[in-house]
Amino acid sequence: MRPAAFVSAAIVTWATWAAWATWAACAAPAVLVLAGCGNEQPKSALGYTEDAKRAYDSAMDTFNAHDWLEAQTEMREVKRKYSYSKWARQAELRIADADVEQEKFADAIREYKDFIHAHRSDMEDVIYARSRIVDSTYAEIPESFLMPASEERDQAAVIDAYKELKSFLEEYPDAKQAGHMRELLGNVTGRLVRHELYVARFYLKKDNYDAAVARIQYALKNYGDADAANVTSADGSLRAQALLLLGTTFLKMNRWQDARQAFEAVVRGYGQSPLATEARNYIRFLETKGV
């Protein structure tokens, strides 16, 4: 073989060997990695659930320490990493609960509603979320000694709370939160009745009797469950007050028979109330007129 040909063949052989060695060196780690992956056991469902609970419990420690913002961050991480576990659902509720604690009621209401929409089959948690919506709606009712008396204010927030309370009790009358909801309903109903009577008395001062009657009758018709909710005032039952005011308004309008019916309703329903004594006196007055 010629020297030049021998050198050329040697170069080709060396190049081939170098290429093979380079491929082997690169491929070996990949083979080892694949072999290692093949031996790794997938995480079990039990392990996934345990990890989720540990993460949730850790976030709850932060929640119970009243570090609301950090707790929400940790709960969102639970929700992100363990979205298929029940702890992710609980984390959603705690995020909303933390907003309630920070008095971010509008945010909390939105989050509870999102939870209900996404988890309709989780009845216990849905009832909890509904009750928290009611609590948050009730908490949005303005309360301040710097504001006018409650019966003089705009009642939009009170009406919203009334609707939420009525809806909850109609759907879940036996829920463990029902007793608390009935207490809130009594408070809200009392506010609404007092407002209607306040407006009625305002019209009476203006001698606008028809408008006064309309507001009293509206209260009796729409908030007729006031007594069922144990709504009273310093003067007794608000419903009895409304009936007595209605009767005296009818007297001013010379609507004797309508007045008598209102007074008789007070006596019939609230015979032991001081208001019944007034009603009886009015009835005796009407009897002198032959009514």
Short mmCIF file of C-alpha atoms in Angstrom, two decimals:
data_model
loop_
_atom_site.label_atom_id
_atom_site.label_comp_id
_atom_site.label_asym_id
_atom_site.label_seq_id
_atom_site.Cartn_x
_atom_site.Cartn_y
_atom_site.Cartn_z
CA MET A 1 0.00 0.00 0.00
CA ARG A 2 1.19 3.41 -0.86
CA PRO A 3 2.12 5.64 2.05
CA ALA A 4 -0.55 8.20 1.11
CA ALA A 5 -3.30 5.59 0.88
CA PHE A 6 -2.23 4.08 4.19
CA VAL A 7 -2.45 7.45 5.91
CA SER A 8 -5.87 8.14 4.37
CA ALA A 9 -7.24 4.79 5.57
CA ALA A 10 -5.89 5.37 9.04
CA ILE A 11 -7.55 8.76 9.20
CA VAL A 12 -10.93 7.27 8.14
CA THR A 13 -10.61 4.46 10.69
CA TRP A 14 -9.69 6.87 13.46
CA ALA A 15 -12.57 9.21 12.55
CA THR A 16 -15.06 6.32 12.58
CA TRP A 17 -13.85 5.16 15.97
CA ALA A 18 -13.99 8.69 17.39
CA ALA A 19 -17.56 9.17 16.15
CA TRP A 20 -18.62 5.87 17.71
CA ALA A 21 -16.94 6.75 21.01
CA THR A 22 -18.62 10.15 21.07
CA TRP A 23 -22.06 8.60 20.43
CA ALA A 24 -21.50 6.03 23.15
CA ALA A 25 -20.46 8.68 25.63
CA CYS A 26 -23.56 10.76 24.92
CA ALA A 27 -25.95 7.85 24.82
CA ALA A 28 -24.79 6.19 28.01
CA PRO A 29 -26.20 8.85 30.42
CA ALA A 30 -29.51 8.81 28.60
CA VAL A 31 -29.68 5.04 28.91
CA LEU A 32 -28.88 5.28 32.58
CA VAL A 33 -31.51 7.96 33.06
CA LEU A 34 -34.12 5.89 31.28
CA ALA A 35 -33.17 2.88 33.30
CA GLY A 36 -33.43 4.90 36.48
CA CYS A 37 -36.86 6.27 35.51
CA GLY A 38 -38.01 2.80 34.77
CA ASN A 39 -37.19 1.73 38.30
CA GLU A 40 -38.95 4.75 39.99
CA GLN A 41 -42.38 3.91 41.38
CA PRO A 42 -45.22 6.39 40.66
CA LYS A 43 -46.64 8.25 43.69
CA SER A 44 -49.64 6.43 45.08
CA ALA A 45 -53.07 8.01 45.54
CA LEU A 46 -52.60 7.65 49.29
CA GLY A 47 -49.29 9.50 49.13
CA TYR A 48 -50.88 12.27 47.07
CA THR A 49 -53.69 12.69 49.59
CA GLU A 50 -51.31 12.67 52.55
CA ASP A 51 -49.12 15.33 50.94
CA ALA A 52 -52.22 17.43 50.21
CA LYS A 53 -53.40 17.18 53.82
CA ARG A 54 -49.97 18.10 55.17
CA ALA A 55 -49.87 21.17 52.92
CA TYR A 56 -53.41 22.14 53.94
CA ASP A 57 -52.69 21.68 57.64
CA SER A 58 -49.60 23.85 57.31
CA ALA A 59 -51.68 26.55 55.61
CA MET A 60 -54.28 26.23 58.37
CA ASP A 61 -51.59 26.93 60.97
CA THR A 62 -50.99 30.21 59.18
CA PHE A 63 -54.74 30.83 58.92
CA ASN A 64 -55.24 30.23 62.63
CA ALA A 65 -52.41 32.65 63.34
CA HIS A 66 -54.55 35.29 61.57
CA ASP A 67 -51.89 35.92 58.92
CA TRP A 68 -54.61 36.19 56.32
CA LEU A 69 -52.58 37.18 53.27
CA GLU A 70 -49.93 34.51 53.78
CA ALA A 71 -52.62 31.95 54.54
CA GLN A 72 -54.34 32.77 51.25
CA THR A 73 -51.02 32.38 49.39
CA GLU A 74 -50.47 28.96 50.95
CA MET A 75 -54.06 27.88 50.32
CA ARG A 76 -53.75 28.85 46.66
CA GLU A 77 -50.64 26.68 46.46
CA VAL A 78 -52.61 23.76 47.93
CA LYS A 79 -55.31 24.36 45.36
CA ARG A 80 -52.74 24.49 42.54
CA LYS A 81 -50.66 21.44 43.50
CA TYR A 82 -53.44 19.16 44.75
CA SER A 83 -56.39 20.21 42.65
CA TYR A 84 -57.85 16.68 42.61
CA SER A 85 -58.01 16.33 46.39
CA LYS A 86 -60.69 17.38 48.84
CA TRP A 87 -58.11 19.60 50.49
CA ALA A 88 -58.05 21.79 47.39
CA ARG A 89 -61.79 22.37 47.83
CA GLN A 90 -61.30 23.17 51.50
CA ALA A 91 -58.53 25.58 50.53
CA GLU A 92 -60.97 27.43 48.26
CA LEU A 93 -63.32 27.97 51.19
CA ARG A 94 -60.52 29.14 53.47
CA ILE A 95 -59.41 31.69 50.89
CA ALA A 96 -62.92 33.16 50.96
CA ASP A 97 -63.03 32.90 54.76
CA ALA A 98 -59.83 34.93 54.96
CA ASP A 99 -61.47 37.66 52.86
CA VAL A 100 -64.37 37.74 55.33
CA GLU A 101 -61.89 38.17 58.18
CA GLN A 102 -60.39 41.12 56.29
CA GLU A 103 -63.89 42.54 55.73
CA LYS A 104 -63.55 42.11 51.96
CA PHE A 105 -67.14 40.96 51.81
CA ALA A 106 -67.74 41.52 48.10
CA ASP A 107 -64.67 39.42 47.23
CA ALA A 108 -65.74 36.71 49.66
CA ILE A 109 -69.28 36.56 48.25
CA ARG A 110 -67.90 36.17 44.72
CA GLU A 111 -65.54 33.39 45.84
CA TYR A 112 -68.26 31.49 47.69
CA LYS A 113 -70.52 31.73 44.65
CA ASP A 114 -67.71 30.43 42.42
CA PHE A 115 -67.23 27.52 44.81
CA ILE A 116 -70.94 26.64 44.74
CA HIS A 117 -70.97 26.77 40.95
CA ALA A 118 -67.94 24.46 40.72
CA HIS A 119 -68.87 21.97 43.47
CA ARG A 120 -72.65 21.63 43.47
CA SER A 121 -72.52 17.98 44.54
CA ASP A 122 -70.62 18.70 47.78
CA MET A 123 -73.79 19.50 49.69
CA GLU A 124 -72.26 20.09 53.13
CA ASP A 125 -69.71 22.52 51.73
CA VAL A 126 -72.32 24.17 49.53
CA ILE A 127 -74.54 24.81 52.56
CA TYR A 128 -71.54 26.24 54.39
CA ALA A 129 -70.73 28.54 51.45
CA ARG A 130 -74.36 29.65 51.23
CA SER A 131 -74.42 30.49 54.94
CA ARG A 132 -71.24 32.51 54.55
CA ILE A 133 -72.76 34.43 51.66
CA VAL A 134 -75.66 35.32 53.96
CA ASP A 135 -73.29 36.37 56.76
CA SER A 136 -71.27 38.51 54.35
CA THR A 137 -74.36 40.13 52.88
CA TYR A 138 -75.62 40.90 56.38
CA ALA A 139 -72.21 42.33 57.33
CA GLU A 140 -72.47 44.82 54.46
CA ILE A 141 -75.40 46.58 56.16
CA PRO A 142 -74.00 49.97 57.22
CA GLU A 143 -73.56 50.37 60.96
CA SER A 144 -72.33 53.68 62.37
CA PHE A 145 -73.41 56.09 65.08
CA LEU A 146 -72.53 58.86 62.62
CA MET A 147 -75.30 57.76 60.27
CA PRO A 148 -79.05 58.42 60.56
CA ALA A 149 -81.19 55.96 62.50
CA SER A 150 -81.45 52.63 60.70
CA GLU A 151 -85.12 53.15 59.76
CA GLU A 152 -84.21 56.43 58.05
CA ARG A 153 -81.50 55.02 55.77
CA ASP A 154 -81.64 53.48 52.35
CA GLN A 155 -82.62 49.85 52.86
CA ALA A 156 -81.00 48.27 49.77
CA ALA A 157 -78.39 46.31 51.76
CA VAL A 158 -81.02 45.23 54.30
CA ILE A 159 -83.33 43.99 51.55
CA ASP A 160 -80.45 42.00 49.99
CA ALA A 161 -79.77 40.37 53.35
CA TYR A 162 -83.48 39.64 53.84
CA LYS A 163 -83.67 37.89 50.45
CA GLU A 164 -80.57 35.80 51.14
CA LEU A 165 -81.85 34.80 54.58
CA LYS A 166 -85.29 33.84 53.29
CA SER A 167 -83.77 31.83 50.47
CA PHE A 168 -81.38 29.97 52.77
CA LEU A 169 -84.08 29.04 55.28
CA GLU A 170 -86.47 27.93 52.54
CA GLU A 171 -83.83 25.65 51.01
CA TYR A 172 -82.09 24.42 54.18
CA PRO A 173 -84.56 24.73 57.08
CA ASP A 174 -82.82 21.95 59.04
CA ALA A 175 -79.23 23.04 58.45
CA LYS A 176 -77.08 23.49 61.54
CA GLN A 177 -76.78 27.19 60.63
CA ALA A 178 -80.59 27.64 60.53
CA GLY A 179 -80.92 28.87 64.12
CA HIS A 180 -78.36 31.59 63.52
CA MET A 181 -80.06 32.51 60.25
CA ARG A 182 -83.42 32.90 61.98
CA GLU A 183 -81.86 35.30 64.47
CA LEU A 184 -80.46 37.38 61.62
CA LEU A 185 -83.83 37.24 59.85
CA GLY A 186 -85.53 38.64 62.93
CA ASN A 187 -83.07 41.53 63.02
CA VAL A 188 -83.39 42.28 59.31
CA THR A 189 -87.18 41.98 59.28
CA GLY A 190 -87.42 44.35 62.22
CA ARG A 191 -85.34 46.93 60.38
CA LEU A 192 -87.53 46.71 57.30
CA VAL A 193 -90.80 46.97 59.23
CA ARG A 194 -89.52 49.94 61.24
CA HIS A 195 -88.50 51.63 58.00
CA GLU A 196 -91.95 51.21 56.50
CA LEU A 197 -93.61 52.53 59.66
CA TYR A 198 -91.19 55.48 59.72
CA VAL A 199 -92.14 56.36 56.15
CA ALA A 200 -95.84 55.90 56.94
CA ARG A 201 -95.58 58.32 59.88
CA PHE A 202 -93.80 60.79 57.62
CA TYR A 203 -96.76 60.72 55.23
CA LEU A 204 -99.18 61.08 58.12
CA LYS A 205 -97.45 64.31 59.14
CA LYS A 206 -98.07 65.50 55.59
CA ASP A 207 -101.72 64.42 55.81
CA ASN A 208 -101.07 62.03 52.95
CA TYR A 209 -103.22 59.24 54.36
CA ASP A 210 -103.40 57.09 51.25
CA ALA A 211 -99.60 56.93 51.02
CA ALA A 212 -99.38 56.10 54.73
CA VAL A 213 -101.88 53.25 54.36
CA ALA A 214 -99.99 51.93 51.36
CA ARG A 215 -96.69 51.74 53.28
CA ILE A 216 -98.28 50.07 56.31
CA GLN A 217 -100.06 47.50 54.19
CA TYR A 218 -96.85 46.89 52.25
CA ALA A 219 -95.07 46.10 55.52
CA LEU A 220 -97.83 43.77 56.69
CA LYS A 221 -97.97 41.94 53.37
CA ASN A 222 -94.27 41.62 52.61
CA TYR A 223 -92.90 41.20 56.11
CA GLY A 224 -95.78 39.32 57.62
CA ASP A 225 -93.33 36.79 59.07
CA ALA A 226 -92.12 39.40 61.55
CA ASP A 227 -93.79 37.66 64.47
CA ALA A 228 -92.55 34.27 63.33
CA ALA A 229 -89.06 35.73 63.53
CA ASN A 230 -89.82 37.06 67.04
CA VAL A 231 -89.53 40.65 65.89
CA THR A 232 -90.45 42.98 68.71
CA SER A 233 -89.56 46.42 69.96
CA ALA A 234 -89.78 48.31 73.23
CA ASP A 235 -93.49 48.80 72.48
CA GLY A 236 -94.19 45.16 71.71
CA SER A 237 -94.78 43.34 68.43
CA LEU A 238 -93.95 45.38 65.36
CA ARG A 239 -96.84 43.74 63.52
CA ALA A 240 -99.19 44.90 66.28
CA GLN A 241 -97.73 48.39 65.97
CA ALA A 242 -98.35 48.35 62.24
CA LEU A 243 -101.97 47.22 62.70
CA LEU A 244 -102.61 49.87 65.36
CA LEU A 245 -101.10 52.58 63.15
CA LEU A 246 -103.21 51.35 60.24
CA GLY A 247 -106.35 51.56 62.38
CA THR A 248 -105.64 55.11 63.56
CA THR A 249 -104.93 56.17 59.98
CA PHE A 250 -108.28 54.75 58.87
CA LEU A 251 -109.91 56.73 61.68
CA LYS A 252 -108.49 59.93 60.24
CA MET A 253 -109.91 58.95 56.87
CA ASN A 254 -113.35 58.22 58.41
CA ARG A 255 -113.04 54.63 57.22
CA TRP A 256 -114.69 53.32 60.39
CA GLN A 257 -115.18 49.70 59.43
CA ASP A 258 -111.62 49.32 58.14
CA ALA A 259 -110.34 50.91 61.34
CA ARG A 260 -112.36 48.50 63.49
CA GLN A 261 -111.01 45.47 61.60
CA ALA A 262 -107.43 46.65 62.20
CA PHE A 263 -108.05 47.19 65.93
CA GLU A 264 -109.78 43.83 66.28
CA ALA A 265 -106.76 42.17 64.65
CA VAL A 266 -104.56 43.68 67.36
CA VAL A 267 -106.86 42.44 70.14
CA ARG A 268 -107.23 39.02 68.53
CA GLY A 269 -103.52 38.45 67.92
CA TYR A 270 -101.94 40.37 70.78
CA GLY A 271 -104.48 40.33 73.61
CA GLN A 272 -101.85 40.56 76.36
CA SER A 273 -99.94 43.42 74.73
CA PRO A 274 -100.29 47.02 75.98
CA LEU A 275 -101.15 47.81 72.37
CA ALA A 276 -104.28 45.68 72.74
CA THR A 277 -105.49 48.03 75.49
CA GLU A 278 -105.23 50.95 73.08
CA ALA A 279 -107.02 48.96 70.40
CA ARG A 280 -109.90 48.15 72.77
CA ASN A 281 -110.26 51.82 73.62
CA TYR A 282 -110.54 52.66 69.94
CA ILE A 283 -113.11 49.89 69.46
CA ARG A 284 -115.23 51.34 72.29
CA PHE A 285 -114.97 54.74 70.59
CA LEU A 286 -116.21 53.25 67.34
CA GLU A 287 -119.10 51.59 69.14
CA THR A 288 -120.30 55.04 70.23
CA LYS A 289 -120.55 55.80 66.53
CA GLY A 290 -122.55 52.66 65.92
CA VAL A 291 -119.71 50.87 64.09
#
